[in-house]
Amino acid sequence: MADFVTEFTRSLPSIADGVRVTVQATVFSAAVALVVAFFFGFLARSPRLLVRGSTRITVEFFRGTSLYVQLFWLFFALPVLGFRLEPMACAVVAFGLNFGAYGSEVVRGALNAVPRAQWEAAVALGMSPWQRMRRVILPQAWVQMIPPFGNLLIQMLKATPLLSLITIADLTFEMDQLRSLTGNTAQAYLAILVIYYALAAALNSLMKAVESAAKSRMGQGTGGA
Amino acid sequence: MWSWETAREGLPVVLSGFRTTLYATVLGSAVAISLGLVLAVIQRTSPRWITLPLRWTADFIRSTPVMIQLFAAWVLVPGLNALTLGIVVLGVHYATYTSEVYRAGIDAVPKGQWEAAVALSLPRRRVWRAVVLPQAVRNVIPALGNYVISMFKETPFLSVIAVQEMVHRANEFGSVHFAYLEAFTLAALVFLLASYPTSVLMRRLENRLAR
C-alpha cells in the first residue's frame, strides 16, 4: 500500500494529464451533443412529414446502434473507406451524435411541454417566430431540459473509459500504466473509481447551479421584458 | 471497400456473438430487475444503519463507469468465468438504477391503499405482496423495459474482459480478415434491428399503461 501511495504521488502529473484528457473529451462531446440535440429536436417538430420522418430515422439510428459500435466503426471501419479521423475526433463525433440523439428527445419533449397558451399568447402579441422562441418558449423549455441533460452528461462521463480502447491517453489509460508499473491492481482501480466519482459529483453540482440560474433568469425575464 | 463476399462470411460469426449478447442481456436484466426490487423494499423497510451505507454504495456504483467496474471485478474476484462475472456486474450496476424506478413506483401508490391495508389489519408481508407491489410494479414496467434496452446496448463492454459477445466477435473477424468495415457495420445493423422494434413496443406499452 505504501508502495502504491509513493508511486501514485510520483505519477500524479500523468494522472492529472489523464483527467484533463477525460474532461476535455467530455466537454467537447457535450458541446457537440448539445448542438445535435437542438438541431434534431427542432427538426422533429417540423410540420413537413419528410423532414420529421428523416429526423426520426436518423435519431433512431444513432440511439439504436450502441455507442460502443459507433465509436469502433469510426475508428476501425471508416479508414477502410478512405477517411481517417484523429482518435479524439472519433470519440467526439461518436459521443456527440449518440448522446445528441438521446438529447434531441429531451429537447422535443421540453418544447412540447411548454403550454399551448404560451405559444398562442406570443403569436397574439405579434412576435416573430424567432422572438417567440427566444423570449417566451426556450427559457421555459430550457429549465425542463436541464435535469435530463445532467443525467446524459453523467452517462457520457461514465462512457469515457472507452477512449482508452481507441489509443487515447485518458484517465483509464494513465491508471492502467500505473497499475502495470506497481502491480497494485486493486488500489489502482479503487483510485480511478474514486476519481470518476468525484468528477461525477462535480458535474452534478455544476448542473444544479445551471438549473437554479436558469430558473432565476426566467423569473426576471418574464417580469422585466 | 465493402465486399458482399466478406459480409456473407462475417454474418454467422457476428450472429454467434449475438447469442452471447442476448444471453447476457436476459440474465443481466433478470439480476437488475430482481435485485433492484429487493434494494427498493429494503430502503423502505429497514433501519437507517442499513439503508444509509446501502444508499452510499448504490450511489457510488451508479456514478462510476461500468467498464472500470468490470475490470476491477475481473481482477479482484478470481475463479469466476468471464461471462458470469460480466452478467453480475452489469446486473448490479443496473440494479442501482432500477431500485430508483421501483422507489418512485412505490411512492406513487396512493396513501389510501396503505391506510386501507392497515385498517384491514393485514400483516406487513401481505401489505407488500398483495397491495403495494402489484400496483407499483405495473406502473414501472415501461421504465424497466427501457433499462433492459440500454443494457442490451452496453453489453459490448463485456468484451473488455474477453467475453465473446457480438462486438468482440466482430472485432476478431475484422482484424483476422482485415474487414473492419463489414464486421462493425453488420454489428451495428444487428443492434439496430433488435433494439428498434423493442423500443417501439415499449413506447406502445407506455402509452397504453398511461391511459
mmCIF file of C-alpha atoms in Angstrom, chain B:
data_model
loop_
_atom_site.group_PDB
_atom_site.id
_atom_site.type_symbol
_atom_site.label_atom_id
_atom_site.label_comp_id
_atom_site.label_asym_id
_atom_site.label_seq_id
_atom_site.Cartn_x
_atom_site.Cartn_y
_atom_site.Cartn_z
ATOM 1 C CA MET B 1 -14.114 -1.115 -49.701
ATOM 2 C CA TRP B 2 -17.289 -3.014 -48.954
ATOM 3 C CA SER B 3 -17.302 -6.631 -50.064
ATOM 4 C CA TRP B 4 -20.531 -8.645 -50.038
ATOM 5 C CA GLU B 5 -18.465 -11.820 -50.043
ATOM 6 C CA THR B 6 -16.760 -10.894 -46.755
ATOM 7 C CA ALA B 7 -20.026 -9.689 -45.279
ATOM 8 C CA ARG B 8 -21.630 -13.050 -46.031
ATOM 9 C CA GLU B 9 -18.723 -14.787 -44.346
ATOM 10 C CA GLY B 10 -18.827 -12.475 -41.339
ATOM 11 C CA LEU B 11 -22.546 -12.641 -40.699
ATOM 12 C CA PRO B 12 -22.582 -16.073 -38.982
ATOM 13 C CA VAL B 13 -19.605 -15.011 -36.833
ATOM 14 C CA VAL B 14 -21.353 -11.825 -35.730
ATOM 15 C CA LEU B 15 -24.608 -13.697 -35.137
ATOM 16 C CA SER B 16 -22.873 -16.301 -32.995
ATOM 17 C CA GLY B 17 -21.661 -13.425 -30.818
ATOM 18 C CA PHE B 18 -25.186 -12.041 -30.814
ATOM 19 C CA ARG B 19 -26.358 -15.165 -28.980
ATOM 20 C CA THR B 20 -23.967 -14.365 -26.142
ATOM 21 C CA THR B 21 -25.080 -10.727 -26.217
ATOM 22 C CA LEU B 22 -28.727 -11.765 -25.860
ATOM 23 C CA TYR B 23 -27.912 -14.281 -23.137
ATOM 24 C CA ALA B 24 -26.011 -11.644 -21.152
ATOM 25 C CA THR B 25 -28.822 -9.113 -21.631
ATOM 26 C CA VAL B 26 -31.542 -11.500 -20.482
ATOM 27 C CA LEU B 27 -29.692 -12.775 -17.416
ATOM 28 C CA GLY B 28 -28.252 -9.347 -16.592
ATOM 29 C CA SER B 29 -31.766 -7.864 -16.750
ATOM 30 C CA ALA B 30 -33.068 -10.631 -14.518
ATOM 31 C CA VAL B 31 -30.421 -9.698 -11.921
ATOM 32 C CA ALA B 32 -31.139 -5.965 -12.294
ATOM 33 C CA ILE B 33 -34.914 -6.335 -12.128
ATOM 34 C CA SER B 34 -34.984 -8.635 -9.097
ATOM 35 C CA LEU B 35 -32.096 -7.087 -7.143
ATOM 36 C CA GLY B 36 -33.488 -3.605 -7.788
ATOM 37 C CA LEU B 37 -36.810 -4.604 -6.249
ATOM 38 C CA VAL B 38 -35.070 -6.085 -3.204
ATOM 39 C CA LEU B 39 -32.997 -2.906 -2.774
ATOM 40 C CA ALA B 40 -36.073 -0.687 -3.057
ATOM 41 C CA VAL B 41 -38.021 -2.677 -0.458
ATOM 42 C CA ILE B 42 -35.031 -2.717 1.903
ATOM 43 C CA GLN B 43 -34.788 1.070 1.532
ATOM 44 C CA ARG B 44 -38.419 1.414 2.636
ATOM 45 C CA THR B 45 -38.448 -1.103 5.475
ATOM 46 C CA SER B 46 -35.010 -1.207 7.118
ATOM 47 C CA PRO B 47 -33.388 0.903 9.857
ATOM 48 C CA ARG B 48 -31.058 3.745 8.931
ATOM 49 C CA TRP B 49 -27.842 1.912 9.746
ATOM 50 C CA ILE B 50 -28.644 -0.459 6.897
ATOM 51 C CA THR B 51 -30.179 1.933 4.381
ATOM 52 C CA LEU B 52 -27.575 4.670 4.669
ATOM 53 C CA PRO B 53 -24.455 2.627 3.746
ATOM 54 C CA LEU B 54 -26.550 0.856 1.127
ATOM 55 C CA ARG B 55 -27.505 4.167 -0.442
ATOM 56 C CA TRP B 56 -23.859 5.342 -0.467
ATOM 57 C CA THR B 57 -22.755 2.138 -2.137
ATOM 58 C CA ALA B 58 -25.510 2.322 -4.752
ATOM 59 C CA ASP B 59 -24.677 5.977 -5.411
ATOM 60 C CA PHE B 60 -21.014 5.100 -5.883
ATOM 61 C CA ILE B 61 -21.788 2.225 -8.254
ATOM 62 C CA ARG B 62 -24.263 4.359 -10.204
ATOM 63 C CA SER B 63 -21.892 7.244 -10.805
ATOM 64 C CA THR B 64 -18.764 5.316 -11.799
ATOM 65 C CA PRO B 65 -18.050 3.671 -15.183
ATOM 66 C CA VAL B 66 -19.233 0.113 -15.686
ATOM 67 C CA MET B 67 -16.137 -0.640 -17.766
ATOM 68 C CA ILE B 68 -13.821 0.051 -14.824
ATOM 69 C CA GLN B 69 -16.119 -1.940 -12.546
ATOM 70 C CA LEU B 70 -15.797 -4.869 -14.936
ATOM 71 C CA PHE B 71 -12.005 -4.633 -14.907
ATOM 72 C CA ALA B 72 -11.944 -4.327 -11.122
ATOM 73 C CA ALA B 73 -14.266 -7.296 -10.581
ATOM 74 C CA TRP B 74 -12.285 -9.294 -13.134
ATOM 75 C CA VAL B 75 -9.021 -8.997 -11.188
ATOM 76 C CA LEU B 76 -10.487 -8.926 -7.689
ATOM 77 C CA VAL B 77 -12.807 -11.937 -7.974
ATOM 78 C CA PRO B 78 -10.694 -14.709 -9.426
ATOM 79 C CA GLY B 79 -12.063 -18.068 -10.456
ATOM 80 C CA LEU B 80 -15.378 -16.880 -11.889
ATOM 81 C CA ASN B 81 -15.890 -17.284 -15.590
ATOM 82 C CA ALA B 82 -15.903 -14.007 -17.507
ATOM 83 C CA LEU B 83 -19.482 -14.224 -18.753
ATOM 84 C CA THR B 84 -20.919 -14.947 -15.297
ATOM 85 C CA LEU B 85 -18.869 -12.154 -13.781
ATOM 86 C CA GLY B 86 -19.937 -9.743 -16.506
ATOM 87 C CA ILE B 87 -23.609 -10.601 -16.038
ATOM 88 C CA VAL B 88 -23.341 -9.991 -12.285
ATOM 89 C CA VAL B 89 -21.506 -6.663 -12.693
ATOM 90 C CA LEU B 90 -23.929 -5.379 -15.355
ATOM 91 C CA GLY B 91 -26.877 -6.637 -13.293
ATOM 92 C CA VAL B 92 -25.707 -4.956 -10.090
ATOM 93 C CA HIS B 93 -24.880 -1.731 -11.953
ATOM 94 C CA TYR B 94 -28.357 -1.565 -13.451
ATOM 95 C CA ALA B 95 -29.993 -2.639 -10.177
ATOM 96 C CA THR B 96 -28.877 0.701 -8.722
ATOM 97 C CA TYR B 97 -30.996 2.335 -11.450
ATOM 98 C CA THR B 98 -33.986 0.023 -11.280
ATOM 99 C CA SER B 99 -34.181 0.391 -7.491
ATOM 100 C CA GLU B 100 -34.796 4.124 -8.058
ATOM 101 C CA VAL B 101 -37.513 3.243 -10.564
ATOM 102 C CA TYR B 102 -39.187 0.916 -8.068
ATOM 103 C CA ARG B 103 -38.842 3.550 -5.341
ATOM 104 C CA ALA B 104 -40.757 6.036 -7.470
ATOM 105 C CA GLY B 105 -43.332 3.364 -8.257
ATOM 106 C CA ILE B 106 -43.793 2.540 -4.571
ATOM 107 C CA ASP B 107 -44.062 6.222 -3.685
ATOM 108 C CA ALA B 108 -46.763 6.594 -6.333
ATOM 109 C CA VAL B 109 -49.057 4.032 -4.701
ATOM 110 C CA PRO B 110 -51.821 6.190 -3.156
ATOM 111 C CA LYS B 111 -51.608 6.692 0.584
ATOM 112 C CA GLY B 112 -55.179 5.458 0.939
ATOM 113 C CA GLN B 113 -54.042 1.999 -0.165
ATOM 114 C CA TRP B 114 -51.584 1.772 2.731
ATOM 115 C CA GLU B 115 -54.209 3.067 5.153
ATOM 116 C CA ALA B 116 -56.804 0.625 3.873
ATOM 117 C CA ALA B 117 -54.339 -2.231 4.329
ATOM 118 C CA VAL B 118 -53.643 -1.082 7.882
ATOM 119 C CA ALA B 119 -57.377 -0.716 8.574
ATOM 120 C CA LEU B 120 -57.883 -4.295 7.411
ATOM 121 C CA SER B 121 -55.024 -5.173 9.788
ATOM 122 C CA LEU B 122 -53.223 -7.126 7.093
ATOM 123 C CA PRO B 123 -49.822 -8.435 8.140
ATOM 124 C CA ARG B 124 -46.886 -6.392 6.749
ATOM 125 C CA ARG B 125 -45.812 -9.084 4.334
ATOM 126 C CA ARG B 126 -49.311 -9.264 2.858
ATOM 127 C CA VAL B 127 -49.480 -5.470 2.548
ATOM 128 C CA TRP B 128 -46.380 -5.511 0.379
ATOM 129 C CA ARG B 129 -47.192 -8.626 -1.588
ATOM 130 C CA ALA B 130 -50.913 -8.191 -2.175
ATOM 131 C CA VAL B 131 -51.468 -4.422 -2.097
ATOM 132 C CA VAL B 132 -48.397 -2.296 -2.749
ATOM 133 C CA LEU B 133 -46.117 -4.244 -5.080
ATOM 134 C CA PRO B 134 -48.692 -5.253 -7.713
ATOM 135 C CA GLN B 135 -49.629 -1.594 -8.161
ATOM 136 C CA ALA B 136 -46.056 -0.318 -8.015
ATOM 137 C CA VAL B 137 -44.617 -2.871 -10.443
ATOM 138 C CA ARG B 138 -47.356 -2.388 -13.040
ATOM 139 C CA ASN B 139 -46.522 1.307 -13.317
ATOM 140 C CA VAL B 140 -42.781 0.840 -13.669
ATOM 141 C CA ILE B 141 -42.744 -1.878 -16.342
ATOM 142 C CA PRO B 142 -42.074 0.564 -19.225
ATOM 143 C CA ALA B 143 -39.197 2.206 -17.340
ATOM 144 C CA LEU B 144 -37.698 -1.208 -16.598
ATOM 145 C CA GLY B 145 -38.032 -2.104 -20.266
ATOM 146 C CA ASN B 146 -36.043 0.963 -21.234
ATOM 147 C CA TYR B 147 -33.238 -0.091 -18.915
ATOM 148 C CA VAL B 148 -33.213 -3.537 -20.489
ATOM 149 C CA ILE B 149 -32.757 -1.873 -23.888
ATOM 150 C CA SER B 150 -29.890 0.287 -22.594
ATOM 151 C CA MET B 151 -28.265 -2.743 -21.024
ATOM 152 C CA PHE B 152 -28.511 -4.533 -24.351
ATOM 153 C CA LYS B 153 -26.568 -1.693 -25.969
ATOM 154 C CA GLU B 154 -23.957 -1.730 -23.196
ATOM 155 C CA THR B 155 -23.183 -5.457 -23.334
ATOM 156 C CA PRO B 156 -20.231 -4.726 -25.687
ATOM 157 C CA PHE B 157 -18.425 -3.500 -22.555
ATOM 158 C CA LEU B 158 -18.194 -7.186 -21.617
ATOM 159 C CA SER B 159 -15.666 -7.596 -24.417
ATOM 160 C CA VAL B 160 -13.058 -5.825 -22.251
ATOM 161 C CA ILE B 161 -12.974 -8.902 -20.027
ATOM 162 C CA ALA B 162 -12.805 -11.130 -23.109
ATOM 163 C CA VAL B 163 -16.455 -12.241 -23.196
ATOM 164 C CA GLN B 164 -17.129 -13.419 -26.752
ATOM 165 C CA GLU B 165 -20.149 -11.192 -27.301
ATOM 166 C CA MET B 166 -21.076 -9.652 -30.630
ATOM 167 C CA VAL B 167 -18.626 -6.748 -30.781
ATOM 168 C CA HIS B 168 -15.795 -8.946 -29.557
ATOM 169 C CA ARG B 169 -16.500 -11.432 -32.345
ATOM 170 C CA ALA B 170 -16.865 -8.636 -34.894
ATOM 171 C CA ASN B 171 -13.542 -7.144 -33.795
ATOM 172 C CA GLU B 172 -11.840 -10.523 -34.092
ATOM 173 C CA PHE B 173 -13.290 -11.188 -37.513
ATOM 174 C CA GLY B 174 -12.354 -7.676 -38.589
ATOM 175 C CA SER B 175 -8.724 -7.998 -37.559
ATOM 176 C CA VAL B 176 -8.206 -11.507 -38.968
ATOM 177 C CA HIS B 177 -9.812 -10.833 -42.362
ATOM 178 C CA PHE B 178 -8.920 -7.165 -42.468
ATOM 179 C CA ALA B 179 -12.626 -6.491 -42.779
ATOM 180 C CA TYR B 180 -13.469 -3.963 -40.070
ATOM 181 C CA LEU B 181 -15.933 -2.174 -42.343
ATOM 182 C CA GLU B 182 -18.095 -5.247 -42.913
ATOM 183 C CA ALA B 183 -17.728 -6.566 -39.355
ATOM 184 C CA PHE B 184 -18.702 -3.386 -37.492
ATOM 185 C CA THR B 185 -21.389 -2.409 -39.995
ATOM 186 C CA LEU B 186 -23.022 -5.811 -39.512
ATOM 187 C CA ALA B 187 -22.775 -5.474 -35.731
ATOM 188 C CA ALA B 188 -24.398 -2.022 -35.895
ATOM 189 C CA LEU B 189 -27.216 -3.316 -38.103
ATOM 190 C CA VAL B 190 -27.929 -6.249 -35.812
ATOM 191 C CA PHE B 191 -28.129 -3.864 -32.839
ATOM 192 C CA LEU B 192 -30.489 -1.611 -34.773
ATOM 193 C CA LEU B 193 -32.721 -4.470 -35.973
ATOM 194 C CA ALA B 194 -33.039 -5.827 -32.442
ATOM 195 C CA SER B 195 -33.367 -2.636 -30.418
ATOM 196 C CA TYR B 196 -35.641 -0.533 -32.626
ATOM 197 C CA PRO B 197 -38.683 -2.862 -32.607
ATOM 198 C CA THR B 198 -38.248 -3.359 -28.870
ATOM 199 C CA SER B 199 -38.249 0.361 -28.184
ATOM 200 C CA VAL B 200 -41.326 0.861 -30.379
ATOM 201 C CA LEU B 201 -43.032 -1.885 -28.390
ATOM 202 C CA MET B 202 -42.007 -0.231 -25.124
ATOM 203 C CA ARG B 203 -43.414 3.111 -26.283
ATOM 204 C CA ARG B 204 -46.716 1.464 -27.127
ATOM 205 C CA LEU B 205 -46.852 -0.256 -23.767
ATOM 206 C CA GLU B 206 -46.099 3.058 -22.079
ATOM 207 C CA ASN B 207 -48.954 4.784 -23.893
ATOM 208 C CA ARG B 208 -51.340 2.002 -23.034
ATOM 209 C CA LEU B 209 -50.425 1.980 -19.340
ATOM 210 C CA ALA B 210 -50.611 5.768 -19.185
ATOM 211 C CA ARG B 211 -54.214 5.741 -20.317
#
